[in-house]
Coordinates of C-alpha atoms and ligand atoms in Angstrom, one line a residue:
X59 CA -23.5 10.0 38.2
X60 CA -20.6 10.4 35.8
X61 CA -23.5 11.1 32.9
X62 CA -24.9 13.8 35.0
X63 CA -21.7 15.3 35.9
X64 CA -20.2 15.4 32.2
X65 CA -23.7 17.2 30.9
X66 CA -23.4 19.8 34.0
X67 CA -19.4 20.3 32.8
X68 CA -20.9 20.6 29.1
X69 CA -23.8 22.7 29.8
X70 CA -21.4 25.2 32.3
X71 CA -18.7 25.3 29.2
X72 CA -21.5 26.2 26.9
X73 CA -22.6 28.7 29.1
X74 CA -19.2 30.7 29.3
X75 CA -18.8 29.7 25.6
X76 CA -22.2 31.9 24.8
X77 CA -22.0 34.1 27.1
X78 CA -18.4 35.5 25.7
X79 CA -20.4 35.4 22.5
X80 CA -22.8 37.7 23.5
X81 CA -20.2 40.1 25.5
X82 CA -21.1 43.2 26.1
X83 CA -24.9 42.2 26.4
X84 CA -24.4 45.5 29.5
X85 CA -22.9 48.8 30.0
X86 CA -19.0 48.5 31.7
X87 CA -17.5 50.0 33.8
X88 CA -14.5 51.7 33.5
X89 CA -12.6 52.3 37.0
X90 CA -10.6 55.2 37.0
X91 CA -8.7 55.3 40.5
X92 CA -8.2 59.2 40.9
X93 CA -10.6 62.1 40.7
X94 CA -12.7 63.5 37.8
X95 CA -10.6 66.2 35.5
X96 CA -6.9 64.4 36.3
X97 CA -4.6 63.4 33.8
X98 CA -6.2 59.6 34.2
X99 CA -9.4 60.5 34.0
X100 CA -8.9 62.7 31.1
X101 CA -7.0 59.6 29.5
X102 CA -10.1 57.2 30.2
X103 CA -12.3 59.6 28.6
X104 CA -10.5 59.4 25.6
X105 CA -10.7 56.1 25.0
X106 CA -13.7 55.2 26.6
X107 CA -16.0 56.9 23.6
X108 CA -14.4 54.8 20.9
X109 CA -14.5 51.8 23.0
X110 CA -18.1 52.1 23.3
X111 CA -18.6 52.4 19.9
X112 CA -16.4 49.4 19.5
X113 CA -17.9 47.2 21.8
X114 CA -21.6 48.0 21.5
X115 CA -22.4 48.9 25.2
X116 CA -21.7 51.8 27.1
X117 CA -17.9 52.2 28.9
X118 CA -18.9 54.0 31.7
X119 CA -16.2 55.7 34.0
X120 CA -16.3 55.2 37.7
X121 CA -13.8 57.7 39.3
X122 CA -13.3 55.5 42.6
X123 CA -10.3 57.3 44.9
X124 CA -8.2 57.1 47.6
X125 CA -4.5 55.8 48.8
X126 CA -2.7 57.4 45.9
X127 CA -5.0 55.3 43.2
X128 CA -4.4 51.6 44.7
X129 CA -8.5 51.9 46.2
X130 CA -9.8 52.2 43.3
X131 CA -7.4 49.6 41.3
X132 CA -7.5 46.9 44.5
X133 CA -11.7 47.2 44.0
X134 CA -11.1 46.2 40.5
X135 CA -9.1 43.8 40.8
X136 CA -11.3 41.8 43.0
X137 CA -14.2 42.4 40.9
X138 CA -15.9 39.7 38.6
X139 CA -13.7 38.7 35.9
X140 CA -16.5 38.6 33.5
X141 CA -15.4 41.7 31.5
X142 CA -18.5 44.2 33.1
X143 CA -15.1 45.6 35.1
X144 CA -11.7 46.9 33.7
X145 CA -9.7 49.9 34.6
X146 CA -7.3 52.8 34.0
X147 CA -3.9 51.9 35.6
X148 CA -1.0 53.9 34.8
X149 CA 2.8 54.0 35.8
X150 CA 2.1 54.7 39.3
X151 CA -0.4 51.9 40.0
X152 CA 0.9 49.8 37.9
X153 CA 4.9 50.6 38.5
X154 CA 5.7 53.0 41.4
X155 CA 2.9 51.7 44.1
X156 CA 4.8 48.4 45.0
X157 CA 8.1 50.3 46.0
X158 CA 6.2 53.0 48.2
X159 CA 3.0 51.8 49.3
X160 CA 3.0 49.5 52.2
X161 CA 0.4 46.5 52.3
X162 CA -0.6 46.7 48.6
X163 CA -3.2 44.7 47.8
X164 CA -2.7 43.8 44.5
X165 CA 0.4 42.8 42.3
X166 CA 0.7 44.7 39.3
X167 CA 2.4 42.3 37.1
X168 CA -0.1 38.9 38.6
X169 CA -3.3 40.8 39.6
X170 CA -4.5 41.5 36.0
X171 CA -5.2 40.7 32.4
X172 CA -3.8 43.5 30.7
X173 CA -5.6 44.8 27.8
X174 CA -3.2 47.7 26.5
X175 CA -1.6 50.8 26.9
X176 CA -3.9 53.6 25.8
X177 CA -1.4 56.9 26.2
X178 CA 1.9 58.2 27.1
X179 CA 2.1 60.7 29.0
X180 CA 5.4 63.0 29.6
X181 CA 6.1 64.4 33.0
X182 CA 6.0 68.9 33.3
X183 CA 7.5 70.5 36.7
X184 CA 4.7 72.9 36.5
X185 CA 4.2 76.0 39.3
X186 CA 1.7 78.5 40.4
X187 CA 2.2 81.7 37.8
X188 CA 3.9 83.6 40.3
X189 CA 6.6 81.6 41.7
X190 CA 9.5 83.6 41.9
X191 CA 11.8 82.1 40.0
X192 CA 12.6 82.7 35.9
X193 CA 13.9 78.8 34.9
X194 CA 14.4 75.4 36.7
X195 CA 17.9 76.3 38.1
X196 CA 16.2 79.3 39.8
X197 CA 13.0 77.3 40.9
X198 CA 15.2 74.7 42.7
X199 CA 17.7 77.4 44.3
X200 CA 14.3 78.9 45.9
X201 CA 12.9 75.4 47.2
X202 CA 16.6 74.4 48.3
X203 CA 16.3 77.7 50.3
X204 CA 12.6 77.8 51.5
X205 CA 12.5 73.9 52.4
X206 CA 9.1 73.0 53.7
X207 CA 8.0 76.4 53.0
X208 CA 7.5 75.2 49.8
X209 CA 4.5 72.7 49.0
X210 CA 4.2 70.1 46.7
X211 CA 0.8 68.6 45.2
X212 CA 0.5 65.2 44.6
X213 CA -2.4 62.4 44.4
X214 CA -1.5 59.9 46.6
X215 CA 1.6 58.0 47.6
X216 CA 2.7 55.6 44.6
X217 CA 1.1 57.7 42.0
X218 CA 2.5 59.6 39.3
X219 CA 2.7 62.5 40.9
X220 CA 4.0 61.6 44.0
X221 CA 6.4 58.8 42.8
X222 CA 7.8 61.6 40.0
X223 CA 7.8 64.3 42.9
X224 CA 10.1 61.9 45.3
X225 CA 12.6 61.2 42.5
X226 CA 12.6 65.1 41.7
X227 CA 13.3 65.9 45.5
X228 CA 15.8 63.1 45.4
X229 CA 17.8 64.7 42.3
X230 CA 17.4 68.1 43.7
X231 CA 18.2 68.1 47.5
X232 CA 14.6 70.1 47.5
X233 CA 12.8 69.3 51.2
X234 CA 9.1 70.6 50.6
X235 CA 5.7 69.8 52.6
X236 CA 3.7 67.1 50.5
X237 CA 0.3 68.1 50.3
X238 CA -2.1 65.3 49.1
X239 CA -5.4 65.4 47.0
X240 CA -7.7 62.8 45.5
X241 CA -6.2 63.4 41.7
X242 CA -4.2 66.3 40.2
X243 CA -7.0 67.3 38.9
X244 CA -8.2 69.2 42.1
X245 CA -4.5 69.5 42.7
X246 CA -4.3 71.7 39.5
X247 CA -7.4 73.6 40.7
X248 CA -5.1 75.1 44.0
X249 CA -2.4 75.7 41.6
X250 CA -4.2 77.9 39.9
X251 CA -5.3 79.0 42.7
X252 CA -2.2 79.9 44.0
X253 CA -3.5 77.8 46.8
X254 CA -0.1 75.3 45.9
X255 CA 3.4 76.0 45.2
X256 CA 3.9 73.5 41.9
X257 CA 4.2 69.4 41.4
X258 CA 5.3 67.1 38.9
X259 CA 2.5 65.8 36.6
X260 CA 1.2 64.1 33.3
X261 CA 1.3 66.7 30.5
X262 CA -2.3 65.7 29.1
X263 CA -3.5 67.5 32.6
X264 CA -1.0 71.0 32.5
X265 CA -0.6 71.6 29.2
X266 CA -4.1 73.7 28.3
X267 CA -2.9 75.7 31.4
X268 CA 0.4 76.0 30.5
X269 CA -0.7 77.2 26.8
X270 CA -3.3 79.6 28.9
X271 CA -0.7 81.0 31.2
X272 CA -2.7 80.3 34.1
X273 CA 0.3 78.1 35.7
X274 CA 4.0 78.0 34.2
X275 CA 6.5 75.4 33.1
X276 CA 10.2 74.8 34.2
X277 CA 10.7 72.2 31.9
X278 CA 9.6 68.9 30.5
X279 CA 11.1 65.6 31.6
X280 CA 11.8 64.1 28.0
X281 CA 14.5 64.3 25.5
X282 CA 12.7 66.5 23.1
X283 CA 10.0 69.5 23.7
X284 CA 6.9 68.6 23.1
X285 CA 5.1 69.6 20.0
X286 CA 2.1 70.7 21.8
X287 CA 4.5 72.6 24.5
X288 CA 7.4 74.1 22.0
X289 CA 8.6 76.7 24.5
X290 CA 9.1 74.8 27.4
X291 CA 12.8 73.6 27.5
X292 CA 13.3 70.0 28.4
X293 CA 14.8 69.2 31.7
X294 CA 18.4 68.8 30.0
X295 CA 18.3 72.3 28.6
X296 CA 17.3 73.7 31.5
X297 CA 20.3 72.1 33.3
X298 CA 18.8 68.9 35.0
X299 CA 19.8 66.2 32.8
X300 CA 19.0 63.3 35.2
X301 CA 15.5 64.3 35.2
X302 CA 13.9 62.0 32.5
X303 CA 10.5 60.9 33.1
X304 CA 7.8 59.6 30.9
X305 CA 4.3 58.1 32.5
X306 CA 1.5 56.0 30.6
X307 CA -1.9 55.2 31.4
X308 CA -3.2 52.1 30.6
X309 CA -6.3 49.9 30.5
X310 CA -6.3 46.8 32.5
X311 CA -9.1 44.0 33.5
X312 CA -9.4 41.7 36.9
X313 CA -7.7 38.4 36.2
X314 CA -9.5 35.5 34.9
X315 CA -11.2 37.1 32.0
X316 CA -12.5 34.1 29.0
X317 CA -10.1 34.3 26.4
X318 CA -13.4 35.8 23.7
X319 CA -14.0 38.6 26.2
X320 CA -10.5 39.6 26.3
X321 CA -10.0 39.1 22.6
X322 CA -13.1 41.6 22.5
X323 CA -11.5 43.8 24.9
X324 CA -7.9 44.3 22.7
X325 CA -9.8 44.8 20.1
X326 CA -12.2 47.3 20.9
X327 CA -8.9 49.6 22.6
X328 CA -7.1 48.8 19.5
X329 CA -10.2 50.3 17.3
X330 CA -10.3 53.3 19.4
X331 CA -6.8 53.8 18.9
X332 CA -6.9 53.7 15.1
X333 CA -9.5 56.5 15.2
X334 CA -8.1 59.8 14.5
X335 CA -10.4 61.7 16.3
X336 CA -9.1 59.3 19.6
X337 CA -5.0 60.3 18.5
X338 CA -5.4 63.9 17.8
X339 CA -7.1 64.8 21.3
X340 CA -4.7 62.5 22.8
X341 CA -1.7 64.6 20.6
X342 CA -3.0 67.7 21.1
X343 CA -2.6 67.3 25.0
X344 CA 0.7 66.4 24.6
X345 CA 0.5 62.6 25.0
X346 CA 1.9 60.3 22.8
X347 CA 0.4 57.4 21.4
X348 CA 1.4 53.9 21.7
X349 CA 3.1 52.7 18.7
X350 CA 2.3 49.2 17.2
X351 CA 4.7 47.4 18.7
X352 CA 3.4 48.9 22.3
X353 CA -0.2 48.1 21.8
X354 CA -1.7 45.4 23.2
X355 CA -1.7 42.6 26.0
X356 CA 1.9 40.9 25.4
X357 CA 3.5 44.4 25.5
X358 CA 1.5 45.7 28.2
X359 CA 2.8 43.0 30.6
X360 CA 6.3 43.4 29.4
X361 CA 5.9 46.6 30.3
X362 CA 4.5 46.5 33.9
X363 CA 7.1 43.8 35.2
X364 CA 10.2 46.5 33.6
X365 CA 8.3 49.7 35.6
X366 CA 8.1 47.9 38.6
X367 CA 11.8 46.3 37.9
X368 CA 12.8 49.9 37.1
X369 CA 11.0 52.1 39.9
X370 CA 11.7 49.8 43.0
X371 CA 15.2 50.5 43.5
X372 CA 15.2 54.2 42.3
X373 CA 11.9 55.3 44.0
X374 CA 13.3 53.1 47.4
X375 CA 16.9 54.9 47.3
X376 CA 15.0 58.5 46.6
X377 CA 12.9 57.9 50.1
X378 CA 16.4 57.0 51.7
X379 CA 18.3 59.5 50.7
X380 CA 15.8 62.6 50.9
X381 CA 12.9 61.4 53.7
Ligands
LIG527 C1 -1.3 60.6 39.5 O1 -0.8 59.5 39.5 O2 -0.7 61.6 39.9 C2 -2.6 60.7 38.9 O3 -2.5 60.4 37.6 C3 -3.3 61.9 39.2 C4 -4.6 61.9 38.5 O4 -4.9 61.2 37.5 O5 -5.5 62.6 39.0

């Protein structure tokens, strides 16, 4: 009995052992948890190429949305952890979500085996082309005065946009109408549409617009302009210091992942992240890449527990103190 058990424990191990050698023998699939042409999806894209390149299969995207991102990141987290399944998380899913979504299904800093962070992304308030106001200070005395007059795109509560939205309310008193959508992609769409009155969103989905003049800028949520936006003043010039706020998208996989699968994983974001072609259209969007000592599993973990550390209390007290 014990013979037969120890050659079924041996012949299981080898099993794993060869299939992580073999990994990716199939395409994988990359969830993004917002709609096609948003800031995430534009961010998987990115990477996804390279990584495919890297890993010898297919990464293929499945936009999967809903519930301000957590549908799509709750679905991969209870997928296989076989490495056929990873995702896009960002700062909302991954750091906002627990302080404003109710009944989460997933915890951000338990649910996963990180792989990396594959972009920063800067926040822009950004508004339809005609809004009539001339800089920030004017834009927030007309939502101060036109209340829920006003609306406010977002994707979802606990995602970027949303989460960044709330704390901008919070710091400016403004009381808009929320209006929701399944990514800021679409969301963008109605803002150039004048269908929206402005939100608060990832630079890597505004800036081509901004650049276009098909929607304007009030100011970027960072310390220093961005290189790819020079003439839009930071949110301290334009006389809202508090407002600094940076998002980052991120790639994750379902807990439980063989150690050779994830080493494969790291590795394969890490290639695409050394290829220049993979920084410069991440650059030239106005996202930043991660820096060496950001890359990777370790710092990707550290990460998610501060965000979540961070965003609890603020995003919690911004609810309270502007419902
Ligand atoms: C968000 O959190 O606002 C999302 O990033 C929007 C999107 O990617 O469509």
């Amino acid at each position: 009995m014990r013979r037969a058990l120890a050659i079924g424990l041996l012949s299981a191990l080898a099993a794993i052992g060869a299939a992580a050698d073999t990994y990716p023998q199939r395409p994988i699939t990359m969830v993004v948890p917002f709609a096609a042409g948003g800031p995430t999806d534009v961010v998987a894209r990115i990477v996804a190429e390279p990584m495919s390149r890297a890993l010898g299969q297919q990464v293929v995207i499945e936009n999967v949305t809903g519930a301000g991102g957590t549908t799509g990141i709750t679905r991969a987290s209870q997928a296989s952890p076989d490495g056929y399944t990873i995702m896009m998380g960002h700062m909302g899913t991954h750091g906002a979500a627990p302080a404003l979504f109710k009944g989460l299904k997933y915890d951000p800093a338990k649910s996963f085996d990180p792989v990396g962070l594959a972009a920063g992304t800067p926040i822009v308030i950004v508004a339809k082309k005609g809004f009539p106001a001339q800089d920030l200070k004017g834009f927030i005395e007309v939502l101060k005065a036109r209340g829920p007059a006003i609306n406010q795109a977002h994707a979802g509560v606990g995602s970027v946009s949303h989460s960044t939205g709330v704390l901008f309310n919070s710091q400016t008193g403004a009381k808009p109408t929320l209006v929701v959508y399944r990514g800021t992609g679409p969301a963008l769409n109605d803002l150039m549409a004048d269908q929206v009155d402005f939100m608060t969103d990832q630079i890597v989905n505004v800036a081509p617009q901004i650049a276009g003049g098909t929607i304007k800028a009030y100011a970027i949520a960072t310390a220093e302009r961005s290189p790819s936006l020079p003439d839009v003043p930071t949110t301290k010039e334009a006389g809202l210091p508090g407002y600094e706020v940076s998002a980052w998208n991120a790639v994750f996989a379902p807990k439980g992942l063989p150690a050779d699968v994830r080493a494969k994983l790291v590795a394969a974001l890490d290639t695409a992240l050394k290829d220049p072609a993979t920084t410069k259209r991440i650059l030239e969007l106005g996202g930043t890449v991660p820096k060496e000592a950001e890359a990777g599993p370790v710092a990707l973990q550290a990460l998610v527990e501060r965000e979540v550390a961070r965003w609890t209390p603020v995003l919690r007290s911004a609810v309270e103190t502007n419902p």
